[in-house]
Protein backbone atom coordinates (compact mmCIF):
# COMPACT_ATOMS: atom_id res chain seq x y z
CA UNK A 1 88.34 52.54 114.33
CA UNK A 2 90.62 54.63 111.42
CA UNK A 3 94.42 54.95 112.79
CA UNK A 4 93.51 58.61 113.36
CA UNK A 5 91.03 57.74 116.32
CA UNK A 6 93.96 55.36 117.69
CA UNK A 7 97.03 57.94 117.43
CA UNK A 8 94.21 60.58 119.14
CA UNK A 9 93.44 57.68 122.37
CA UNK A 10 97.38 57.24 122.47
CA UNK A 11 97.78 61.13 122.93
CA UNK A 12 94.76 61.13 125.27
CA UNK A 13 96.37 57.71 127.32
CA UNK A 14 99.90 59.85 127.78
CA UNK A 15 98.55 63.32 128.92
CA UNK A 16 98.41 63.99 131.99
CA UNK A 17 100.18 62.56 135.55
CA UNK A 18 99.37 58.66 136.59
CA UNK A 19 96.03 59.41 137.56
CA UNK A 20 94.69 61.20 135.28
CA UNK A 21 91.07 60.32 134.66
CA UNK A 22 91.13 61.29 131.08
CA UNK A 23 94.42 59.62 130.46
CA UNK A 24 92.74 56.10 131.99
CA UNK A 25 89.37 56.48 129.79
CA UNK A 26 91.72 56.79 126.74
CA UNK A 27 93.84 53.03 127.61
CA UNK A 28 90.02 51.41 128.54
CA UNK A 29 89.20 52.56 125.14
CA UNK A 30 91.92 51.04 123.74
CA UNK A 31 92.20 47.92 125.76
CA UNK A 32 87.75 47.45 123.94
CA UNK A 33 89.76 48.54 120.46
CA UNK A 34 92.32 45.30 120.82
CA UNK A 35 93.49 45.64 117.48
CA UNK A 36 97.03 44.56 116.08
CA UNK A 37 97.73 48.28 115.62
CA UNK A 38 97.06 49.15 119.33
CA UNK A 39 99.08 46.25 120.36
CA UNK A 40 101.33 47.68 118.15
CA UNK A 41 102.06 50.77 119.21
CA UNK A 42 101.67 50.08 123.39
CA UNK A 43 105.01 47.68 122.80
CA UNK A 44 106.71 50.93 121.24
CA UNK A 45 105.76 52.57 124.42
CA UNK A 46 107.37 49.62 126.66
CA UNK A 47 110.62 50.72 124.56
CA UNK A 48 110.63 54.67 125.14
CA UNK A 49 113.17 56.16 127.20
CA UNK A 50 110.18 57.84 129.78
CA UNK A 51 109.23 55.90 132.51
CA UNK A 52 105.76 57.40 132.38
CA UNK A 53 105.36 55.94 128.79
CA UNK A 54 106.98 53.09 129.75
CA UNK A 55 104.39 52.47 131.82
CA UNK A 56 101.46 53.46 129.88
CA UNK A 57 102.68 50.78 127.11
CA UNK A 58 102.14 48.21 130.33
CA UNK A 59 98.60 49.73 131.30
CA UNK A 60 97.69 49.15 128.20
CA UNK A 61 99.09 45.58 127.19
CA UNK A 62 97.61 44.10 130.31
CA UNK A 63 94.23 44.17 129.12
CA UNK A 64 94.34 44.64 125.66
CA UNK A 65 91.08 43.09 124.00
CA UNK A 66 89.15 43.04 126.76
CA UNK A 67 85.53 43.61 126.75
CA UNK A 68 83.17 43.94 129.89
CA UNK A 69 83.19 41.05 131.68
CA UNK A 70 85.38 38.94 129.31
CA UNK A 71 88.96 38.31 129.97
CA UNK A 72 90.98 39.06 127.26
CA UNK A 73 92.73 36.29 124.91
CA UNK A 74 94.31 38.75 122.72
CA UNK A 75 97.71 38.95 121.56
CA UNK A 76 98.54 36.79 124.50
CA UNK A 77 101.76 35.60 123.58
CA UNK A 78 102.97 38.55 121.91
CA UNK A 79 101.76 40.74 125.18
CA UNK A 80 103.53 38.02 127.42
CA UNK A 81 106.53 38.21 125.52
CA UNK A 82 106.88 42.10 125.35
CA UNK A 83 105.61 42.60 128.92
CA UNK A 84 108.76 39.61 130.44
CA UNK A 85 111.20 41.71 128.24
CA UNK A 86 110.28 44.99 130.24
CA UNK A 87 110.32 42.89 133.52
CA UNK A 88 113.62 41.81 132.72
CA UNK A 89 114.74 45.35 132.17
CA UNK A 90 112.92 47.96 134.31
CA UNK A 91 114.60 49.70 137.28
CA UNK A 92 111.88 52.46 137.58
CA UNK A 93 109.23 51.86 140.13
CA UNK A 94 106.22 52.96 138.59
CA UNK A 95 106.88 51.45 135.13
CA UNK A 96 108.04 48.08 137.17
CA UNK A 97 104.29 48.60 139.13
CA UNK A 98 102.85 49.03 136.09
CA UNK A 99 103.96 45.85 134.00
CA UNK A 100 103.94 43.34 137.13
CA UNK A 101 100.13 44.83 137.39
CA UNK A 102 99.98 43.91 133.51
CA UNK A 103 101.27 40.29 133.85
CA UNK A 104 98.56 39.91 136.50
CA UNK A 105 96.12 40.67 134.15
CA UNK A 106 97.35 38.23 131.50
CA UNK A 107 96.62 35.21 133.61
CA UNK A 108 99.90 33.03 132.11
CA UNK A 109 101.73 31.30 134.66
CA UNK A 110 105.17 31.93 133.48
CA UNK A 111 104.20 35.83 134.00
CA UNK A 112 103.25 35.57 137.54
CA UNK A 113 106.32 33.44 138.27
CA UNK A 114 107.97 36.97 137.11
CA UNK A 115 107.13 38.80 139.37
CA UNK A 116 107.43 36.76 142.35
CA UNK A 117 111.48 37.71 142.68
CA UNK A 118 109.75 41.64 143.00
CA UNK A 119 108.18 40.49 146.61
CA UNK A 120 110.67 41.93 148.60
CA UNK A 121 111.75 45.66 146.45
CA UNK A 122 112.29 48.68 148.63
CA UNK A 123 109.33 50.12 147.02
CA UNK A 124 106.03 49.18 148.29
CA UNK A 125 104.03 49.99 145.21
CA UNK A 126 106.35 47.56 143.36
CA UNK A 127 105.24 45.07 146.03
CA UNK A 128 101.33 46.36 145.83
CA UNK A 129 101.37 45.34 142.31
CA UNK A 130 103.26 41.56 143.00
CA UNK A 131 100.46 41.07 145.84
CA UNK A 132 97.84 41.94 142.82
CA UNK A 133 99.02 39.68 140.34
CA UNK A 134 100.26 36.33 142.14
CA UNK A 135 96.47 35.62 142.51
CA UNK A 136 95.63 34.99 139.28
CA UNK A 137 97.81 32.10 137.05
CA UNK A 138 98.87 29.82 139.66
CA UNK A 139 96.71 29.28 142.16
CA UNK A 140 97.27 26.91 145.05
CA UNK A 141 101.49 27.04 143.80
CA UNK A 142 103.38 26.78 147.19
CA UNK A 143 105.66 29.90 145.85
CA UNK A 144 102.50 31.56 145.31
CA UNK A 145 101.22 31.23 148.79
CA UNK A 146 104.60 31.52 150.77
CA UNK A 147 104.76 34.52 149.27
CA UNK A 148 101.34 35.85 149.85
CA UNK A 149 102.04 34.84 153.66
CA UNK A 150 105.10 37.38 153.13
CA UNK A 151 103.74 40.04 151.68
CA UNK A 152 100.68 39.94 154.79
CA UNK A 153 103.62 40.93 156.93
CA UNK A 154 104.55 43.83 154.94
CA UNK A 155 104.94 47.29 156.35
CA UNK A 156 102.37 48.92 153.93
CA UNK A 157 98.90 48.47 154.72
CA UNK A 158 98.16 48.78 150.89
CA UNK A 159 100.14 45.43 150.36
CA UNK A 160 98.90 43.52 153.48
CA UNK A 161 94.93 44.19 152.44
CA UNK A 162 95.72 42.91 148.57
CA UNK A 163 98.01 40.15 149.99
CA UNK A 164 95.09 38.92 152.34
């Protein structure tokens, strides 16, 4: 895929609001592209100043190199490392939501430890996205499950289904 094709998917991945079909078909495309440029230039994103881009960089880092039905050992480290250094940083809910959802996908353990301190946030789609992630990468962990328990307590139905 020429550079061209990537900056046009990037352009496609940012229009639009959150849900934008169009916007998600783009960051699938480039999660099946996987290349060191997309990686690239989806850890620029995790830097902007705009939330929504913020975010975007997450969407896409959490799968990137994935192909259907294969989970994705791409970039691991360098997608671990970019997506803890957002973590570490973020105050907005819907980027936060959108890189605890990407740490999730990763499968590392030392991600989903992350976002186990984000179990209790005022927002509940901050805790939506913890109850997605702890899951995957730990397993049986006593953390893991005490929170679980927690978060099938929680005042948003949303969280209590993903928790369960």
């Amino acid at each position: 895929m020429t550079s061209e094709n990537i900056d046009a998917l990037f352009s496609a991945a940012l229009s639009g609001d959150r849900e934008d079909d169009a916007a998600w078909k783009a960051v699938t495309k480039l999660h099946f592209t996987g290349t060191h440029e997309v990686l690239e230039k989806a850890v620029e994103l995790t830097k902007s100043i705009d939330p929504h881009r913020r975010a975007r960089g997450a969407d896409i880092l959490g799968q990137l190199g994935v192909q259907p039905g294969v989970h994705s050992t791409s970039f691991v480290p360098e997608r671990l490392q970019s997506l803890l250094a957002m973590l570490h940083s973020e105050l907005d809910p819907l980027a936060l939501n959108a890189t605890i959802i990407a740490l999730g996908h990763l499968w590392e353990p030392a991600g989903v430890r992350e976002v186990l301190r984000f179990s209790h946030h005022s927002d509940e789609n901050v805790r939506y996205a913890v109850a997605c992630a702890l899951p995957r990468g730990l397993g049986n962990e006593p953390e893991v499950i005490d929170t679980l328990l927690q978060l099938m307590r929680d005042s948003d139905s949303d969280v209590r289904d993903w928790a369960t």
